[in-house]
Coordinates of C-alpha atoms in Angstrom, one line a residue:
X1 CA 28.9 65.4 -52.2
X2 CA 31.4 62.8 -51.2
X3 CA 33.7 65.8 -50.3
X4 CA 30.9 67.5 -48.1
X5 CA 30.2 63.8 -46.2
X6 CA 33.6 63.4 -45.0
X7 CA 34.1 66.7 -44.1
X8 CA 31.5 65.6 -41.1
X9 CA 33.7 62.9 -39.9
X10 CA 35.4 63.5 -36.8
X11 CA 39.2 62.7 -37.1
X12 CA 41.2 60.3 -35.0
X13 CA 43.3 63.0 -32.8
X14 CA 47.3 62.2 -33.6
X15 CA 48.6 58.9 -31.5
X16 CA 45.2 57.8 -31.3
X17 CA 45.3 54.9 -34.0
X18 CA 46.0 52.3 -31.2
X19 CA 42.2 53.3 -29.8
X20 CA 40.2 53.1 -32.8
X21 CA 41.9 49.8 -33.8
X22 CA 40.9 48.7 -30.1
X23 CA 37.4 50.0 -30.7
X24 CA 36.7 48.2 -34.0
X25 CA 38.3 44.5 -31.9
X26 CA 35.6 45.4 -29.2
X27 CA 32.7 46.2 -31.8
X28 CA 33.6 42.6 -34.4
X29 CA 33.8 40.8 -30.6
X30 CA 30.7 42.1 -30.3
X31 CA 29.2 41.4 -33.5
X32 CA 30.7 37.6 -33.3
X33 CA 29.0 36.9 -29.8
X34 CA 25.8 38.0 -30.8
X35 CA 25.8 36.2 -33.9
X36 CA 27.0 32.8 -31.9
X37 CA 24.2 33.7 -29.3
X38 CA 21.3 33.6 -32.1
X39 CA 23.0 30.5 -33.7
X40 CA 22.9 28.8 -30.8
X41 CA 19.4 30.0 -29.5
X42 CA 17.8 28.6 -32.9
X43 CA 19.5 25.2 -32.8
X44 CA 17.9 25.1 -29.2
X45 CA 14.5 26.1 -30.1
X46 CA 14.6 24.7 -33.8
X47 CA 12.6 21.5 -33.0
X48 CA 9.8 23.6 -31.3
X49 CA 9.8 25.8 -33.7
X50 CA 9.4 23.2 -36.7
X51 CA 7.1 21.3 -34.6
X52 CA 4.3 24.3 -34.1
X53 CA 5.0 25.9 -37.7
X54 CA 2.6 23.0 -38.6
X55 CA 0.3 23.4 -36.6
X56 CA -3.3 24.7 -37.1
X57 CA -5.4 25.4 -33.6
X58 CA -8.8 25.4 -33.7
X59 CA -9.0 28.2 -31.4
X60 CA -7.8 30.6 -33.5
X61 CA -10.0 33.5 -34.6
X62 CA -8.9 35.2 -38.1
X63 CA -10.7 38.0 -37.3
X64 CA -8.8 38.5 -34.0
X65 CA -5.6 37.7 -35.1
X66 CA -5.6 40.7 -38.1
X67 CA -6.9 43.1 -35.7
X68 CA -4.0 42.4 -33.1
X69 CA -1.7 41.9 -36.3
X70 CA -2.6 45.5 -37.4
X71 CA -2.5 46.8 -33.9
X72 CA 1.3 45.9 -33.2
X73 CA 2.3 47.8 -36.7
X74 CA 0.4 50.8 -35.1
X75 CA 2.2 50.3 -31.6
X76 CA 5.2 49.9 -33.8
X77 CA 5.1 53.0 -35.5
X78 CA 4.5 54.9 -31.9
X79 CA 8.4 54.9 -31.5
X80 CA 9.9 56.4 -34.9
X81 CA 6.5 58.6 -34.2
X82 CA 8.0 59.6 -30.9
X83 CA 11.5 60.3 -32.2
X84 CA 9.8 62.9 -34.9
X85 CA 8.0 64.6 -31.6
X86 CA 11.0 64.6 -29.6
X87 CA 13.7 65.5 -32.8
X88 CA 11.2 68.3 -33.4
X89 CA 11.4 70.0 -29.8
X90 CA 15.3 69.9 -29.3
X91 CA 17.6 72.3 -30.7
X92 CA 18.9 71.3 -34.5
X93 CA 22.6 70.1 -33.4
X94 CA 20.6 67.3 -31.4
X95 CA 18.1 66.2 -33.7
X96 CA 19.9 63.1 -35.3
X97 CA 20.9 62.0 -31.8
X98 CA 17.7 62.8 -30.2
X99 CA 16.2 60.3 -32.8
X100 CA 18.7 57.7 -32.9
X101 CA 17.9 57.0 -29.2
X102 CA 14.5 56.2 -30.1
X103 CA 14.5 54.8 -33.0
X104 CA 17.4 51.9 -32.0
X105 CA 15.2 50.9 -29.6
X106 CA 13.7 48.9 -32.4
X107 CA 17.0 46.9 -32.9
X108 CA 18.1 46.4 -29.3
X109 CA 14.9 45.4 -27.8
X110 CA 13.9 43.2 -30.3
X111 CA 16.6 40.8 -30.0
X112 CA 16.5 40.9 -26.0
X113 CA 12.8 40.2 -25.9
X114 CA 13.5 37.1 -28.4
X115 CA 16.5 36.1 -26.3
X116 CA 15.0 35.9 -23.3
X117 CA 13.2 39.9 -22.3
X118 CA 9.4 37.9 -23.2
X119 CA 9.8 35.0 -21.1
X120 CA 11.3 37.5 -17.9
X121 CA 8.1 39.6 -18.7
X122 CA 5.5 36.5 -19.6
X123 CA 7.2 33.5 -19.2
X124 CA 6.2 30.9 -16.1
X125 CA 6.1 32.7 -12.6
X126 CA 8.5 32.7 -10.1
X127 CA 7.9 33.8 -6.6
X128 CA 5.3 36.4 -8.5
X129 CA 8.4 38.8 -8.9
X130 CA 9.3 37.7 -12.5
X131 CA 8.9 34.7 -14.9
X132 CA 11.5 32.2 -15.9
X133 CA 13.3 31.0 -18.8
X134 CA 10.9 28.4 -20.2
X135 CA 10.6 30.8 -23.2
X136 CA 14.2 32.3 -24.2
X137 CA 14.6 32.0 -28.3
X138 CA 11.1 31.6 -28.3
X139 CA 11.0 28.2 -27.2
X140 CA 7.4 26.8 -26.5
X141 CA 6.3 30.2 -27.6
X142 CA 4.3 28.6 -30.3
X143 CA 1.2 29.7 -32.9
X144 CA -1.3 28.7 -31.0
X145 CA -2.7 30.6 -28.5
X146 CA -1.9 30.6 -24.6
X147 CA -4.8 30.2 -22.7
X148 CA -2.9 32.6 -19.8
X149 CA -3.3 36.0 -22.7
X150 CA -5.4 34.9 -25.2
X151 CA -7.3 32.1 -26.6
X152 CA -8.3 33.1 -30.1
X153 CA -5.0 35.0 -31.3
X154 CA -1.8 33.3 -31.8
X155 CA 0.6 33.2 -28.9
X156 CA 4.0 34.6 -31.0
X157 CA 1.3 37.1 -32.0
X158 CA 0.8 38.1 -28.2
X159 CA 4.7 38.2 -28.0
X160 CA 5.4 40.6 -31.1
X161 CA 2.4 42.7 -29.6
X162 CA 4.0 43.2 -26.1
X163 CA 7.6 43.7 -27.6
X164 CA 6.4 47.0 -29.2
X165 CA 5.4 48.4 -26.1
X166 CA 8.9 47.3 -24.5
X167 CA 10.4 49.4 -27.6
X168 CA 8.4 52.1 -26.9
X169 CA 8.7 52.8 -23.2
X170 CA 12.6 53.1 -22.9
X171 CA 12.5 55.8 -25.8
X172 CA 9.8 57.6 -23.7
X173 CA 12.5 58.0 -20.7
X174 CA 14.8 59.7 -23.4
X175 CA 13.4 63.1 -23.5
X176 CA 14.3 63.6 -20.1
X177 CA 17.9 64.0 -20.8
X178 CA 17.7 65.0 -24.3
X179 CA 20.8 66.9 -25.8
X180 CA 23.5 65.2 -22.5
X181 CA 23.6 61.4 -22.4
X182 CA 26.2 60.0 -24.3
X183 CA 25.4 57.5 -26.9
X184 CA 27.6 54.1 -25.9
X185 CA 26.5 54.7 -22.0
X186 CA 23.2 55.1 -23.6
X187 CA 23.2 52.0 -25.0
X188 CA 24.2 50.0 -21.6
X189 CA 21.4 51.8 -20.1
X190 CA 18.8 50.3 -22.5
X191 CA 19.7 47.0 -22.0
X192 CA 20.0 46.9 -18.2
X193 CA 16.8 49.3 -17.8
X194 CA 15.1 47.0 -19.8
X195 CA 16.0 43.4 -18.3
X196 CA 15.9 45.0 -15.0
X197 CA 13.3 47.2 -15.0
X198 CA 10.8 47.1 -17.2
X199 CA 10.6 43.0 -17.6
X200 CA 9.9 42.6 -13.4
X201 CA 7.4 45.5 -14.1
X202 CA 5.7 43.9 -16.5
X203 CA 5.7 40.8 -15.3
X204 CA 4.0 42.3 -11.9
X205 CA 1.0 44.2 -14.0
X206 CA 0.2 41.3 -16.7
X207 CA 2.5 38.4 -16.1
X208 CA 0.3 34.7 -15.6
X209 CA 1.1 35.0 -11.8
X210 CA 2.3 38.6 -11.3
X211 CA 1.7 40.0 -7.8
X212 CA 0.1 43.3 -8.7
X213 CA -2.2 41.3 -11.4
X214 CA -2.7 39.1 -8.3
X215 CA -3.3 42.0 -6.3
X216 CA -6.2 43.1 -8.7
X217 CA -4.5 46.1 -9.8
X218 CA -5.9 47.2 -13.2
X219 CA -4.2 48.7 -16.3
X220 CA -5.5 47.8 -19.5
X221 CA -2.8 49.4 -21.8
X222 CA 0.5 50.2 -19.6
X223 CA -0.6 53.3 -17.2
X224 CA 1.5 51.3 -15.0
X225 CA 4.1 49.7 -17.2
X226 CA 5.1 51.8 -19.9
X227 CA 3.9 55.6 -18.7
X228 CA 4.5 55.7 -14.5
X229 CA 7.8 53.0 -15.4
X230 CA 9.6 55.9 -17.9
X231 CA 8.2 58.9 -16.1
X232 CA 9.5 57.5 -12.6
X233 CA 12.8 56.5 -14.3
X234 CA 12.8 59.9 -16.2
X235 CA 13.0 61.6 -13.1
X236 CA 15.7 59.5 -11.6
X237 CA 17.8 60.5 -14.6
X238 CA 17.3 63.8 -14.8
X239 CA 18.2 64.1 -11.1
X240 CA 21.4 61.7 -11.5
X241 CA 22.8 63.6 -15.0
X242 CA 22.2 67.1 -13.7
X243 CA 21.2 70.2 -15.7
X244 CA 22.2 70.9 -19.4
X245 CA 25.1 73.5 -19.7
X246 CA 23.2 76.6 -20.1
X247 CA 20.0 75.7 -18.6
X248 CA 18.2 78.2 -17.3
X249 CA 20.8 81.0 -18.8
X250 CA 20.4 80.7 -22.3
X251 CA 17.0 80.5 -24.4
X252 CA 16.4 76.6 -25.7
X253 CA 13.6 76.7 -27.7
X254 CA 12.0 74.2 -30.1
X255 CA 13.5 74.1 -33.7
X256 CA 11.2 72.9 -36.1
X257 CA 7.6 72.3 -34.1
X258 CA 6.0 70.9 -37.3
X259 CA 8.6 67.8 -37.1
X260 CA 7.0 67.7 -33.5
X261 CA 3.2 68.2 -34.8
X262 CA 4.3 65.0 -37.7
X263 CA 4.8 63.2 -34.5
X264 CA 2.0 63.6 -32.4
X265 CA -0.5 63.0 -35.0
X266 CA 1.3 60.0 -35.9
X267 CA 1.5 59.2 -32.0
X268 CA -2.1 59.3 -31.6
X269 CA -3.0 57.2 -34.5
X270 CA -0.6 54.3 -33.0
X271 CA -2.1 55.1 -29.7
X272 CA -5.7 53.3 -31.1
X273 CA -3.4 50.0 -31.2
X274 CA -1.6 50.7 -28.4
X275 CA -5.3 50.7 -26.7
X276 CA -7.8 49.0 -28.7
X277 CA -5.7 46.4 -29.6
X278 CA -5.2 45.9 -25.6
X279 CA -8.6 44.2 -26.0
X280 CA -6.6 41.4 -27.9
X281 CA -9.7 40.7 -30.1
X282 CA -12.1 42.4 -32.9
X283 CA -15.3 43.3 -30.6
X284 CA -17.0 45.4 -28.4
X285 CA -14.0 46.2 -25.7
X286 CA -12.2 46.8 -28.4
X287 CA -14.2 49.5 -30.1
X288 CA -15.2 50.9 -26.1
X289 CA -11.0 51.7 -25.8
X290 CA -11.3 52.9 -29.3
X291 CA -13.8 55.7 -28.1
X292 CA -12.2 56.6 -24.5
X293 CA -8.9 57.1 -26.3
X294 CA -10.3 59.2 -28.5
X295 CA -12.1 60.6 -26.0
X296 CA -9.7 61.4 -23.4
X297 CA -7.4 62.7 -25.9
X298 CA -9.5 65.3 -27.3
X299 CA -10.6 66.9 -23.5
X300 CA -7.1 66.9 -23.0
X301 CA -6.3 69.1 -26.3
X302 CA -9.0 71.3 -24.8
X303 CA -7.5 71.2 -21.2
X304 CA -4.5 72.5 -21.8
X305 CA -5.0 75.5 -24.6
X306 CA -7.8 76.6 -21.9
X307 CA -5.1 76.5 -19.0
X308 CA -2.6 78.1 -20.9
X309 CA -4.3 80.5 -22.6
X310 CA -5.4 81.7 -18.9
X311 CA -2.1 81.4 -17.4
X312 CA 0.2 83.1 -20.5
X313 CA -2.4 84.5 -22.5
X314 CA -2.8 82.4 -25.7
X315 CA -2.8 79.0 -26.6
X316 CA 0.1 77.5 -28.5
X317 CA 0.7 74.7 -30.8
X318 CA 3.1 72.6 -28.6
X319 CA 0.7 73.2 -25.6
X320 CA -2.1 71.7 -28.0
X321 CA 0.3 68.8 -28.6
X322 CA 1.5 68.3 -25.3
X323 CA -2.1 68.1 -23.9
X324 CA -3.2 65.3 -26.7
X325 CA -0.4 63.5 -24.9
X326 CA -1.5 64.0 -22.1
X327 CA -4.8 62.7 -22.6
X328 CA -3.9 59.9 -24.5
X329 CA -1.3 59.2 -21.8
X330 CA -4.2 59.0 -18.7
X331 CA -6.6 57.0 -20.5
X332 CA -4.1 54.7 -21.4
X333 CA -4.7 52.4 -17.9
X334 CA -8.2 53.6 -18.1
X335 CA -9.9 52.7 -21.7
X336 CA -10.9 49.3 -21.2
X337 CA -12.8 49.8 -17.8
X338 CA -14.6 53.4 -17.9
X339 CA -17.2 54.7 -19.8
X340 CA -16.8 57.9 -22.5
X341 CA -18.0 60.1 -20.5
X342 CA -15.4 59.1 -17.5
X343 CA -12.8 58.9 -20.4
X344 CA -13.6 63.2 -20.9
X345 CA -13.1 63.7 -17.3
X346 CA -10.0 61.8 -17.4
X347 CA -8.6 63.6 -20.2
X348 CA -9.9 67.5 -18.9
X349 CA -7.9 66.7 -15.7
X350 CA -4.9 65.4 -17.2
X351 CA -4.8 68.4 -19.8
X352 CA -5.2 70.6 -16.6
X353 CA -2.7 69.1 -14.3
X354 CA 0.1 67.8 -16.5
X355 CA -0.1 72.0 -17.5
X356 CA 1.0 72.2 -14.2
X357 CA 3.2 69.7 -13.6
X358 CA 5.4 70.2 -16.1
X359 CA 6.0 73.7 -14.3
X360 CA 6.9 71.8 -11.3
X361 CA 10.7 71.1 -12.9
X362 CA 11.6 75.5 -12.6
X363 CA 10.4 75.1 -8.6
X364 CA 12.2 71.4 -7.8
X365 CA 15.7 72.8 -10.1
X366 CA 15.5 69.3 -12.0
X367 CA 16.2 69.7 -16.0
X368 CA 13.5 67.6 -17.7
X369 CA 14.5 68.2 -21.1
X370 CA 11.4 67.1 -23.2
X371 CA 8.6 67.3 -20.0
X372 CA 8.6 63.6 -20.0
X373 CA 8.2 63.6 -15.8
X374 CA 5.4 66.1 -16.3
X375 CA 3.2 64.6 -18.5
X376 CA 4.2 60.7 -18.9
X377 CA 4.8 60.3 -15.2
X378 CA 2.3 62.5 -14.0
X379 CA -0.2 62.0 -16.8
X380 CA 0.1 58.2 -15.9
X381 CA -0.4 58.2 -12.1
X382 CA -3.3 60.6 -12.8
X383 CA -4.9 57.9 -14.8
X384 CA -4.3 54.8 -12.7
X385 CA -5.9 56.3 -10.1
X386 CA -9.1 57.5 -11.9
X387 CA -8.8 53.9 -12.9
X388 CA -9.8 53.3 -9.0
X389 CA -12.6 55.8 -9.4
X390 CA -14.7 55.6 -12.6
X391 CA -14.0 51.7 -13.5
X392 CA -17.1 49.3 -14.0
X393 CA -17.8 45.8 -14.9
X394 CA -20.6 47.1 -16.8
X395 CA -18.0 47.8 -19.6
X396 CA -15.7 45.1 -19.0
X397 CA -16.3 42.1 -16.7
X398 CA -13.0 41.3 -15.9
X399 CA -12.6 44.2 -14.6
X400 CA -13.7 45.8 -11.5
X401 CA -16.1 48.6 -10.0
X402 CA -14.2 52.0 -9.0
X403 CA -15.7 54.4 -6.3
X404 CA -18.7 55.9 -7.6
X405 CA -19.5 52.6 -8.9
X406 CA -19.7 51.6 -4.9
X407 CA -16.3 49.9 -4.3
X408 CA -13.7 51.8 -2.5
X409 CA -11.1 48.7 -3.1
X410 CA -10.3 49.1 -6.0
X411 CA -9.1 52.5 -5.6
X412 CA -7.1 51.5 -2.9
X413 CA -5.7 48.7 -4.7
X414 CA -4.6 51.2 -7.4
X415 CA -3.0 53.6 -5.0
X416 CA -0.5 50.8 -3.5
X417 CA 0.0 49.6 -7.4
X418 CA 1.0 52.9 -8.7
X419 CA 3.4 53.7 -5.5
X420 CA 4.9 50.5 -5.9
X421 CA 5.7 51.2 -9.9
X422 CA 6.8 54.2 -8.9
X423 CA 9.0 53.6 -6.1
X424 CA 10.6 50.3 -8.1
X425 CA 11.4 52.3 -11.4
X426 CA 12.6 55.5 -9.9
X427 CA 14.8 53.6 -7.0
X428 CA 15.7 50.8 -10.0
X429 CA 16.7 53.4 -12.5
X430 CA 18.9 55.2 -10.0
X431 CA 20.9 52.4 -9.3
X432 CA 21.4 51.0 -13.0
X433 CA 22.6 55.2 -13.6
X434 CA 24.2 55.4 -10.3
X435 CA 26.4 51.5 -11.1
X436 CA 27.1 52.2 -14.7
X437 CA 28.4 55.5 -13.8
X438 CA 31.1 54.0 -12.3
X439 CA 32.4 52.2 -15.1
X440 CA 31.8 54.7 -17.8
X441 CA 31.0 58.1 -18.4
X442 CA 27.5 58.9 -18.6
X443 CA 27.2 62.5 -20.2
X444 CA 28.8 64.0 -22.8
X445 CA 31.9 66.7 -22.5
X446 CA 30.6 70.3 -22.2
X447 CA 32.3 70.9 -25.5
X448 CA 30.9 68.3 -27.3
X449 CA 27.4 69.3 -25.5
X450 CA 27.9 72.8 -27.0
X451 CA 28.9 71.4 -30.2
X452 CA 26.5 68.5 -30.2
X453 CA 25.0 65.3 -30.3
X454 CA 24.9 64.8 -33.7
X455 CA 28.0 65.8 -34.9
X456 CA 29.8 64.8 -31.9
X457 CA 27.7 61.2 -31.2
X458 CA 27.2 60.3 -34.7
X459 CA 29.5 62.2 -37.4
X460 CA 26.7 64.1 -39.1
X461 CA 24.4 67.3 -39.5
X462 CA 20.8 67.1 -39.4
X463 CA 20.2 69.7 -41.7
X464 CA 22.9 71.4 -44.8
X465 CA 21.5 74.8 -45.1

């Protein structure tokens, strides 16, 4: 076995044992500055810390806290869910890498939002663009609750909450350019998508002080943030990276679609936390997002395997997949303000027109890998629409009527919100691709494509057959 391991390793070329040592300098650098950076955070917020660790508000709701507790594991699971339903639909010498781009997302992101991502996204407003500092290492990010999310759960239980979804929506963007992007550039491109990007975004839609919140722009679960944020970026670098090498001239076909059916079902079981828990307490919203997502998702499962049976002449199992996604992607903004019923017609339409979107990338000659612009991007501008059409107060009062509830704002509101997420992440993502480009190489060689990203990114072999 230890014979068959290294012979997986990929071999410094002759002359080259100046660059590795170079590499390993650059990685214990690295390694040291990250460690002095947390060392130096905790002694800063240590006092608060201490000082709230104590403390026992009496706003806090048990009930509520365990039922957002539970929800961030669900929202948490969403990504490693997402890298069995992407590893599954890419061909088997990019499985390992295909993964490995979700699944760090767990590491990275959780030490930028500590360090300073939350209080960009949550933290005190400034100019209603993004917050401040106030929060970096936690600080003042206490166990009570903040009155500006939630007054019955926990504040650092808000934080852990939202961090999941920041995990989860940079991973989404990685099926666009499946099987190409090379790992370290990768890697830069996480961390500056996500400080520039998604943290302003967020801070817009639910930040204390955010101009689209502000605005009255509605999106109870991310339609804005996390789905129209990666499907506008997912474009962007799909258009930026170019086409795989054989796209279009060589068959690319799934390689194990029950890896990809693991990962949807686990997808839409996190999705109930990812929407639910949205509510941010145990009661009746709660349980009404509960029964749109379910809802929307199952029209959408319909949708598609009736469009495509139509269209090619029988369902399949991916379309089946991909329209579950779709649903659960358009009710996403959605579950909070409509009613069931609205939640089916939300879910039927995105089945239908994500079928159709996703066939958009053959006439527009851009190479989606994993449909991500198709059903994520479009899937989520679908549903933050609707959002402006089938909302009502009579659901949830903080929310707002929709058109045939007799309010024509509302819709208009959501139209300038969604082309504003859309213009920021697509134009945003472009230049963090366009920038880094210059500095390092972005893709892959085409002979390490054709080999892989596995063996090529990562020194091993999905499978030993």
């Amino acid at each position: 076995m230890a014979t068959e391991v290294q012979s997986t390793q990929i071999q410094p070329a002759q002359g080259a044992e100046g660059v590795q040592i170079s590499r390993k300098t650059r990685i214990w650098i690295a390694a040291v500055l990250l460690a002095l950076a947390i060392i130096i955070g905790s002694i800063i917020s240590i006092r608060e810390t201490f000082g709230t660790l104590a403390e026992q508000s009496p706003l806090l709701n048990s009930t509520d806290t365990g039922f957002v507790f539970i929800s961030a594991c669900l929202v948490m699971l969403m990504t490693p869910a997402l890298a069995l339903f992407y590893g599954g639909m890419v061909r088997k010498k990019n499985v390992l890498g295909t993964m490995m781009q979700s699944f760090i997302t767990l590491g990275i992101i959780t030490f930028i939002w500590v360090a300073y991502g939350y209080s960009l996204a949550f933290g005190p407003d400034v100019n209603h663009l993004i917050g401040n500092l106030d929060w970096a290492m936690l600080q003042n990010v206490t166990l009570s609750p903040n009155p500006s999310y939630s007054t019955t759960i926990p504040h650092q239980l808000y934080m852990i909450f939202q961090m999941m979804f920041a995990c989860l929506t940079p991973a989404l963007i990685t099926g666009a350019f499946a099987g190409r992007f090379k790992f370290k550039a990768y890697i830069m491109f996480l961390i500056l998508w996500i400080t520039f990007i998604y943290c302003p975004l967020a801070h817009w839609v639910w930040g204390d002080g955010g101009w689209i919140k502000n605005l009255g722009g509605l999106d109870f679960a991310g339609g804005l943030v996390v789905h129209i944020g990666s499907g506008a970026a997912a474009l962007a670098s799909c258009l930026v990276l170019g086409e795989r090498t054989g796209y279009k001239k060589e068959a690319m076909p799934p390689h194990n679609l029950t890896l990809t059916f693991t990962g949807a079902c686990l997808l839409w079981f996190g999705w109930f936390g990812f929407n639910a828990g949205s509510a941010l307490s145990a009661g009746g919203l709660a349980v009404s997002a509960f029964v749109t997502t379910q809802a929307a998702a199952g029209m959408g499962v319909i949708a598609w395997c009736l469009t495509e049976w139509a269209n090619r002449g029988r369902p399949t199992v991916l379309g089946a997949l991909s329209g579950a996604v779709a649903g659960l992607v358009a009710i996403t903004p959605a579950a909070g303000f409509v009613t069931a019923a609205s939640a089916m017609v939300i879910g039927f339409l995105a089945g239908t027109i994500c079928y159709f979107a996703v066939g958009l990338k053959s006439k527009f000659n851009y190479d989606d890998s994993l449909d991500v612009v198709g059903i994520h991007g479009a899937g989520g501008v679908l549903g933050s629409i609707l959002v402006g059409v089938f909302a009502t107060v009579l659901i949830n009062p903080d929310g707002a009527n929709g058109l045939i509830h007799g309010s024509l704002n509302l819709l208009w509101i959501q139209i300038v919100s969604t082309t504003a997420s859309i213009v920021f992440s697509f134009c945003g993502t472009w230049l963090i691709l366009t920038v880094l480009g210059k500095f390092t190489e972005l893709r892959v060689t085409e002979r390490q494509e054709i080999k892989g990203l596995d063996i090529t990114q990562h020194s091993e072999n999905c499978y030993r057959l």
